[in-house]
PDB file of C-alpha atoms in Angstrom:
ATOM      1  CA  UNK A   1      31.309   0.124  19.093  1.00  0.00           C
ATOM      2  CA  UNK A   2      28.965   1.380  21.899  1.00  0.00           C
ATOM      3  CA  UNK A   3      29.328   0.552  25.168  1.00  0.00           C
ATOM      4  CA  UNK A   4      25.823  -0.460  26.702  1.00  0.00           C
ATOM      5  CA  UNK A   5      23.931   0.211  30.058  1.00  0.00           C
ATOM      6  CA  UNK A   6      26.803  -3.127  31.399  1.00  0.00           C
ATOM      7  CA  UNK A   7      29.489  -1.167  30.036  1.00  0.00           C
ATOM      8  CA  UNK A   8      30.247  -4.004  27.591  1.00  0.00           C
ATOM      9  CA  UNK A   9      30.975  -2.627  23.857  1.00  0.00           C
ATOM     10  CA  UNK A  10      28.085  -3.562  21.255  1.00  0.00           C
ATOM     11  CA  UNK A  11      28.099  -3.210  17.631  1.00  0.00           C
ATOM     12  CA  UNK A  12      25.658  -0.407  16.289  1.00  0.00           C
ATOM     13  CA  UNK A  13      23.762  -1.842  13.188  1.00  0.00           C
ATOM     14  CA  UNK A  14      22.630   1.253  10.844  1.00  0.00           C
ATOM     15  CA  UNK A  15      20.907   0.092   7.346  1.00  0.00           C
ATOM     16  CA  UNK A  16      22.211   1.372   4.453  1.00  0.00           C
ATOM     17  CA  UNK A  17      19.469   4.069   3.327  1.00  0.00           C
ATOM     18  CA  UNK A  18      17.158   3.232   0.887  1.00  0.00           C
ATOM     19  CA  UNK A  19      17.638   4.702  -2.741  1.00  0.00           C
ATOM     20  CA  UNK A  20      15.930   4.269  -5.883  1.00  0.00           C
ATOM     21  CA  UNK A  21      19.373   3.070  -7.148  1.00  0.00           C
ATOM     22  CA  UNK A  22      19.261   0.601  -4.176  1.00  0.00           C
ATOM     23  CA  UNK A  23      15.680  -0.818  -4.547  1.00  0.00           C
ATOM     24  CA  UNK A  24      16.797  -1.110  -8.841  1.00  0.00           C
ATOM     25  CA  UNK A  25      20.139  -3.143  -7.074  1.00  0.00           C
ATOM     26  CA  UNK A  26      17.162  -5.440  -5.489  1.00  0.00           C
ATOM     27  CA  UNK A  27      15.252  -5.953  -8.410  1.00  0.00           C
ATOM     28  CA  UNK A  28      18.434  -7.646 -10.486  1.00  0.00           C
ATOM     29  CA  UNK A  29      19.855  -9.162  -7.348  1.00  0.00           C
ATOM     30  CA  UNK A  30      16.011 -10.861  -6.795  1.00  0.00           C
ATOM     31  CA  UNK A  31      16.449 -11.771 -10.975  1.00  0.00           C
ATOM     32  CA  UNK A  32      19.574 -13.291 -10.328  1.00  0.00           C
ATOM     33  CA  UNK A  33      18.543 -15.135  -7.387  1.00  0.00           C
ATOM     34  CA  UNK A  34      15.333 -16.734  -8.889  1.00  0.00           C
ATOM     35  CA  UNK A  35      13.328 -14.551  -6.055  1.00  0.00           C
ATOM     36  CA  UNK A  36      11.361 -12.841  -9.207  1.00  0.00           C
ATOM     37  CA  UNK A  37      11.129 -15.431 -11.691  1.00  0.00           C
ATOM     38  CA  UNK A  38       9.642 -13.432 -14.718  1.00  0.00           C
ATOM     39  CA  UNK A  39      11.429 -11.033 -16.151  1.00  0.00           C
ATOM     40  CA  UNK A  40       8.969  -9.082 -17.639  1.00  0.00           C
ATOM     41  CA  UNK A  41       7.582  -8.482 -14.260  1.00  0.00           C
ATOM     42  CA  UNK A  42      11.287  -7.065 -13.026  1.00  0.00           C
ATOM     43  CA  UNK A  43      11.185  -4.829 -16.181  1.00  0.00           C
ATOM     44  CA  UNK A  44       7.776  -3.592 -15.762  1.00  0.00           C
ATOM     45  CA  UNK A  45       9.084  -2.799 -11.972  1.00  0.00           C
ATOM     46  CA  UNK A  46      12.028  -1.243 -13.323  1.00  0.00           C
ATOM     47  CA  UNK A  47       9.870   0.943 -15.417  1.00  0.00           C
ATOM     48  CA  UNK A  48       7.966   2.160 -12.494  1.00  0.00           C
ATOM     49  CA  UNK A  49      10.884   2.439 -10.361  1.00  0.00           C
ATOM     50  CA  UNK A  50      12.459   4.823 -13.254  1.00  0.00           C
ATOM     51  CA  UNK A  51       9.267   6.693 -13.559  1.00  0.00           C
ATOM     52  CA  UNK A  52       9.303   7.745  -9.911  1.00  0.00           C
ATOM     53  CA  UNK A  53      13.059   8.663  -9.819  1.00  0.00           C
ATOM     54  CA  UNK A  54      12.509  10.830 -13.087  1.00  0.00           C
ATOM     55  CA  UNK A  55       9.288  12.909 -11.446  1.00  0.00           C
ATOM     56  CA  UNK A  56      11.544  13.501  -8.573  1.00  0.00           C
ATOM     57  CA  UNK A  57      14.269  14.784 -10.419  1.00  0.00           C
ATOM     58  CA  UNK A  58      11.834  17.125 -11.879  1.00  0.00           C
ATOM     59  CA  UNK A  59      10.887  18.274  -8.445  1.00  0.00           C
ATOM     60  CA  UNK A  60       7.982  16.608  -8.518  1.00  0.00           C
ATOM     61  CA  UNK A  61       7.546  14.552  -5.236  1.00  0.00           C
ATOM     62  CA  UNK A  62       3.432  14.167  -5.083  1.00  0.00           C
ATOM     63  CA  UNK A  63       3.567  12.447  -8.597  1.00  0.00           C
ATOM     64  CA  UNK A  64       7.084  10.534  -7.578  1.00  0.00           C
ATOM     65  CA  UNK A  65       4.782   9.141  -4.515  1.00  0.00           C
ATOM     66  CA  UNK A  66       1.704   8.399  -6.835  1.00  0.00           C
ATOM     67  CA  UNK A  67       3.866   6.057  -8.549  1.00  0.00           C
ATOM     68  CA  UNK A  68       5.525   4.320  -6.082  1.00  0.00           C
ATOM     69  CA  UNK A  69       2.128   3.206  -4.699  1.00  0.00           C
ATOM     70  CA  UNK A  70       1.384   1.601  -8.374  1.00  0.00           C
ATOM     71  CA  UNK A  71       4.885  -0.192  -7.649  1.00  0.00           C
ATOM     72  CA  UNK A  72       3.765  -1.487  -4.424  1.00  0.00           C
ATOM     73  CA  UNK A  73       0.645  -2.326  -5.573  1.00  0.00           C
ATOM     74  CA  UNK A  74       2.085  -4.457  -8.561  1.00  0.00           C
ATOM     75  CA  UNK A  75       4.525  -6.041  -6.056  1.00  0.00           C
ATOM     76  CA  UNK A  76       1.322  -6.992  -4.067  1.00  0.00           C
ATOM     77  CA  UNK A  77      -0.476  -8.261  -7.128  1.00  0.00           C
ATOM     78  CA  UNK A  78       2.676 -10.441  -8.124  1.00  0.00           C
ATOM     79  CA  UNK A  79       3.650 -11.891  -4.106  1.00  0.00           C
ATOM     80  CA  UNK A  80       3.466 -15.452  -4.047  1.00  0.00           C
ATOM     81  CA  UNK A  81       3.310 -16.058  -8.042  1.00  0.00           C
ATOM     82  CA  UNK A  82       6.291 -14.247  -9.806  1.00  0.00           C
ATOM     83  CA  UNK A  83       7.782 -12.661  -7.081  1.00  0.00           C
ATOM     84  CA  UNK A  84       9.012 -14.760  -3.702  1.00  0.00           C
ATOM     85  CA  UNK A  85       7.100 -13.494  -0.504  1.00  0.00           C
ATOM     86  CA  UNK A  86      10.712 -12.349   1.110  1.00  0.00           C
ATOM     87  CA  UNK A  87      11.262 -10.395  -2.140  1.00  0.00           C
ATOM     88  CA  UNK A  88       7.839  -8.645  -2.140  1.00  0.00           C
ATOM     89  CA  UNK A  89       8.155  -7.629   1.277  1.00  0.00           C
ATOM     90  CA  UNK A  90      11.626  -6.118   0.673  1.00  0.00           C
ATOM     91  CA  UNK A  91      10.585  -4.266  -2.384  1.00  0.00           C
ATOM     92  CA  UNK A  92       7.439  -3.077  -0.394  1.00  0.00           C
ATOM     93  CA  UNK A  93      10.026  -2.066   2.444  1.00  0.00           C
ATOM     94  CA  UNK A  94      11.778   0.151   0.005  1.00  0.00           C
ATOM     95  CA  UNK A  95       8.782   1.637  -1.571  1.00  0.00           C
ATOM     96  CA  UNK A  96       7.668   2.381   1.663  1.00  0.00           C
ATOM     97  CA  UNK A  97      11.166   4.244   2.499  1.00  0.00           C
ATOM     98  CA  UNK A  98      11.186   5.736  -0.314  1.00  0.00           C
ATOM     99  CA  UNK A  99       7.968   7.403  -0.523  1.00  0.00           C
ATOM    100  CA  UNK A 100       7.942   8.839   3.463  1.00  0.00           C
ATOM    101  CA  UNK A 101      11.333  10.729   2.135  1.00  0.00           C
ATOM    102  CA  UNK A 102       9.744  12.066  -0.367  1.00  0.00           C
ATOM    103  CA  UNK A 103       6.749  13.144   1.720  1.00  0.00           C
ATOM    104  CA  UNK A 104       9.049  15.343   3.876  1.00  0.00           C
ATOM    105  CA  UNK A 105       9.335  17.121   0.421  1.00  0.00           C
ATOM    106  CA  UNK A 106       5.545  17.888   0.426  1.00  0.00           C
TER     107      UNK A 106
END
């Protein structure tokens, strides 16, 4: 706890980081909850998601960026039809995160 500027404790909220691990978490967890209702479309997300994590593990951060803006843009194509508008703005939270780490690579 933190005290603040009244000297009164407060709780200190700090987000978990954002992973690809994580982002793959949201993707089932938005599966399970009926928040992407085609699961094709969380494969094909999946896919992407695996792509990006692979070119960065092959220190490849440019390409690893290139394809996370394919994943946002597929999340943007499917918003409102497969995938729930809370759900496409989380997954274009993470690809956001994700992608302005890897910049600080460039």
């Amino acid at each position: 706890m933190l005290p603040d500027d009244s000297g009164i404790a407060s709780i200190a909220f700090v987000p978990d980081p954002v992973t690809f691990e994580s982002t793959a978490q949201d993707i089932a967890d938005g599966l399970a909850a009926d928040e992407i209702d085609n699961s094709g479309i969380a494969n094909a997300l999946l896919a992407k998601l695996e792509a990006a994590m692979e070119a960065t593990e092959r220190g490849q951060p440019a390409t690893a960026i290139e394809i996370l803006e394919a994943f946002a843009h597929e999340v943007e194509a499917q918003a409102g039809q497969h995938l729930s508008p809370d759900m496409a703005d989380l997954l274009l939270d993470d690809a956001l995160s994700l992608a302005e780490s890897l910049a600080s690579e460039l």
